[in-house]
């Protein structure tokens, strides 16, 4: 996103593992559109500019989809789109090897195209491509800042490589080889220092959760180690990193006011999953958890006690569609296909209906940076069953007055156990948990709380500085004109 007085811009990219277009309907997108809506409402002389690679969509189509998916009505007169044609350079398919470095270089190519088309007054990255800051400052000479949903590299990623643990970012080939693991660890550590150098260029820095803040702070602190100081000497030719900006936690906006209108009683025996069909969301674990649950409770396969898992998610491309097909095949293999329902690319009203009727909300992503879907579950009155990591563990599904607001799990068996507990609570305990979860979500993660945090982030200081600089420039021009006229 970029911003101007009358012109600022929000950069529309995303972290390397989660790249998506600006009208894909993802949860992280809600930050972008809510921020723009807030600015349009409070700052009438500011024009928001969205750089996007969605060249197959028009401005009107994107705005209509934002309204349909997020119930956010945007003013087209205060919003402008700059369409980019080099998005392939940030796609993971372009960089099958050295993906982090490749996509970061690709983001610099994309930023070059963006700055060639329009230079704003302020550049805010909401997608996780901090390396674009180098190009933006070089070509535009403007302040840069970021809202970080997920750090491009984290200490967890470094730890997994060091421990040679197989992961979707650490293949079995690398994990099984000491030499390859050691080489990748050095690559990651050097990349982390380049990433920290880029983040230090930000005038203000927002993060979406305690988990993200801890990791971003750790990456920024890595430049202060002996290894970091040595490598940083080689970064000086691309510009000094500058002083470290304060990392401020601003929880993403969640449409809790609409969700909180749902009734808390008379829920159907539905386990709802609202997550895009991406590898890191680990939908197969949800299917295996359902299989384990039905093995323990065969009477829940059919009849009045039938339990269904409803998988709701966006499919961005052919790869996502292929993952949906693979999930359907897994359901058939595990003999749970009659208990699984797929809802791909659901509209907002359809999602609201599902949230109003489901009993349990499930999330299986490990190290989920925040988890807007989990907040929506809780606000809508669902009992959350989430992974014991990241934002859902540290910020969202936390005790209130010593009482639980949901369940945490790690594998198929523990998820099955948690689901069984959630579905067998007494009516009194079930209603009490739904109420606690809703009250916590509505209070802590509302749109109002987000806009307060956004307003306090430092961008208003930038706006005042821009206005003051323009006034000084006007005075200087006027004085110069007066002097020239007097000389004549």
PDB file of N, CA and C in Angstrom, residues 2-3 8 41 56 60 99 123 147 173 245 259 284 313 326 355 366 444 450 457 474 486 488:
ATOM      1  N   UNK A   2       0.435   2.220  -0.698  1.00  0.00           N
ATOM      2  CA  UNK A   2       1.153   3.478  -0.669  1.00  0.00           C
ATOM      3  C   UNK A   2       0.169   4.552  -0.295  1.00  0.00           C
ATOM      4  N   UNK A   3       0.687   5.645   0.239  1.00  0.00           N
ATOM      5  CA  UNK A   3      -0.205   6.698   0.679  1.00  0.00           C
ATOM      6  C   UNK A   3       0.250   8.029   0.141  1.00  0.00           C
ATOM      7  N   UNK A   8      -1.308   8.191  -0.580  1.00  0.00           N
ATOM      8  CA  UNK A   8      -0.458   7.160   0.077  1.00  0.00           C
ATOM      9  C   UNK A   8      -0.760   5.785  -0.457  1.00  0.00           C
ATOM     10  N   UNK A  41     -12.313   7.209   6.091  1.00  0.00           N
ATOM     11  CA  UNK A  41     -13.303   7.783   7.004  1.00  0.00           C
ATOM     12  C   UNK A  41     -12.750   8.976   7.777  1.00  0.00           C
ATOM     13  N   UNK A  56      -6.143  -9.321 -13.981  1.00  0.00           N
ATOM     14  CA  UNK A  56      -7.350  -9.887 -14.577  1.00  0.00           C
ATOM     15  C   UNK A  56      -8.618  -9.377 -13.908  1.00  0.00           C
ATOM     16  N   UNK A  60     -13.460  -1.880 -10.015  1.00  0.00           N
ATOM     17  CA  UNK A  60     -14.829  -2.081  -9.543  1.00  0.00           C
ATOM     18  C   UNK A  60     -15.047  -3.512  -9.051  1.00  0.00           C
ATOM     19  N   UNK A  99      14.190 -20.324  -2.266  1.00  0.00           N
ATOM     20  CA  UNK A  99      12.922 -19.616  -2.426  1.00  0.00           C
ATOM     21  C   UNK A  99      12.898 -18.293  -1.672  1.00  0.00           C
ATOM     22  N   UNK A 123       5.169   4.562   1.847  1.00  0.00           N
ATOM     23  CA  UNK A 123       5.014   3.187   1.380  1.00  0.00           C
ATOM     24  C   UNK A 123       4.871   2.274   2.592  1.00  0.00           C
ATOM     25  N   UNK A 147       3.406  -3.464   8.091  1.00  0.00           N
ATOM     26  CA  UNK A 147       2.562  -4.251   8.997  1.00  0.00           C
ATOM     27  C   UNK A 147       2.928  -5.698   8.706  1.00  0.00           C
ATOM     28  N   UNK A 173      15.131 -34.352   2.023  1.00  0.00           N
ATOM     29  CA  UNK A 173      16.489 -34.448   1.477  1.00  0.00           C
ATOM     30  C   UNK A 173      17.470 -33.623   2.291  1.00  0.00           C
ATOM     31  N   UNK A 245      13.367   0.602  14.689  1.00  0.00           N
ATOM     32  CA  UNK A 245      12.057   1.134  15.044  1.00  0.00           C
ATOM     33  C   UNK A 245      11.415   0.265  16.120  1.00  0.00           C
ATOM     34  N   UNK A 259     -20.309 -11.092  13.877  1.00  0.00           N
ATOM     35  CA  UNK A 259     -20.295 -12.482  14.343  1.00  0.00           C
ATOM     36  C   UNK A 259     -21.003 -12.630  15.685  1.00  0.00           C
ATOM     37  N   UNK A 284      -4.990 -31.909   5.837  1.00  0.00           N
ATOM     38  CA  UNK A 284      -4.982 -33.359   6.034  1.00  0.00           C
ATOM     39  C   UNK A 284      -5.038 -33.765   7.502  1.00  0.00           C
ATOM     40  N   UNK A 313     -12.767 -22.687   2.400  1.00  0.00           N
ATOM     41  CA  UNK A 313     -11.502 -22.021   2.092  1.00  0.00           C
ATOM     42  C   UNK A 313     -11.454 -21.486   0.686  1.00  0.00           C
ATOM     43  N   UNK A 326      -6.856 -33.612  -3.590  1.00  0.00           N
ATOM     44  CA  UNK A 326      -6.088 -34.556  -2.767  1.00  0.00           C
ATOM     45  C   UNK A 326      -6.777 -34.798  -1.429  1.00  0.00           C
ATOM     46  N   UNK A 355     -21.062 -20.073  10.302  1.00  0.00           N
ATOM     47  CA  UNK A 355     -20.606 -19.687  11.637  1.00  0.00           C
ATOM     48  C   UNK A 355     -21.770 -19.659  12.629  1.00  0.00           C
ATOM     49  N   UNK A 366       0.495 -24.935  12.324  1.00  0.00           N
ATOM     50  CA  UNK A 366       1.538 -24.793  13.341  1.00  0.00           C
ATOM     51  C   UNK A 366       2.164 -23.412  13.201  1.00  0.00           C
ATOM     52  N   UNK A 444     -11.111  -7.880  22.687  1.00  0.00           N
ATOM     53  CA  UNK A 444      -9.682  -7.763  22.376  1.00  0.00           C
ATOM     54  C   UNK A 444      -9.383  -7.576  20.901  1.00  0.00           C
ATOM     55  N   UNK A 450      -8.309  -2.349  16.481  1.00  0.00           N
ATOM     56  CA  UNK A 450      -7.321  -2.294  15.401  1.00  0.00           C
ATOM     57  C   UNK A 450      -7.076  -0.854  14.956  1.00  0.00           C
ATOM     58  N   UNK A 457       0.250   4.128  15.478  1.00  0.00           N
ATOM     59  CA  UNK A 457       1.469   3.465  14.988  1.00  0.00           C
ATOM     60  C   UNK A 457       2.585   4.431  14.628  1.00  0.00           C
ATOM     61  N   UNK A 474       6.236  25.603  -0.044  1.00  0.00           N
ATOM     62  CA  UNK A 474       5.428  26.681  -0.601  1.00  0.00           C
ATOM     63  C   UNK A 474       5.975  28.048  -0.209  1.00  0.00           C
ATOM     64  N   UNK A 486      11.500  41.413  -6.911  1.00  0.00           N
ATOM     65  CA  UNK A 486      12.138  42.620  -6.375  1.00  0.00           C
ATOM     66  C   UNK A 486      13.391  42.954  -7.149  1.00  0.00           C
ATOM     67  N   UNK A 488      13.931  42.378 -10.237  1.00  0.00           N
ATOM     68  CA  UNK A 488      13.580  42.933 -11.545  1.00  0.00           C
ATOM     69  C   UNK A 488      13.305  44.429 -11.441  1.00  0.00           C
TER      70      UNK A 488
END
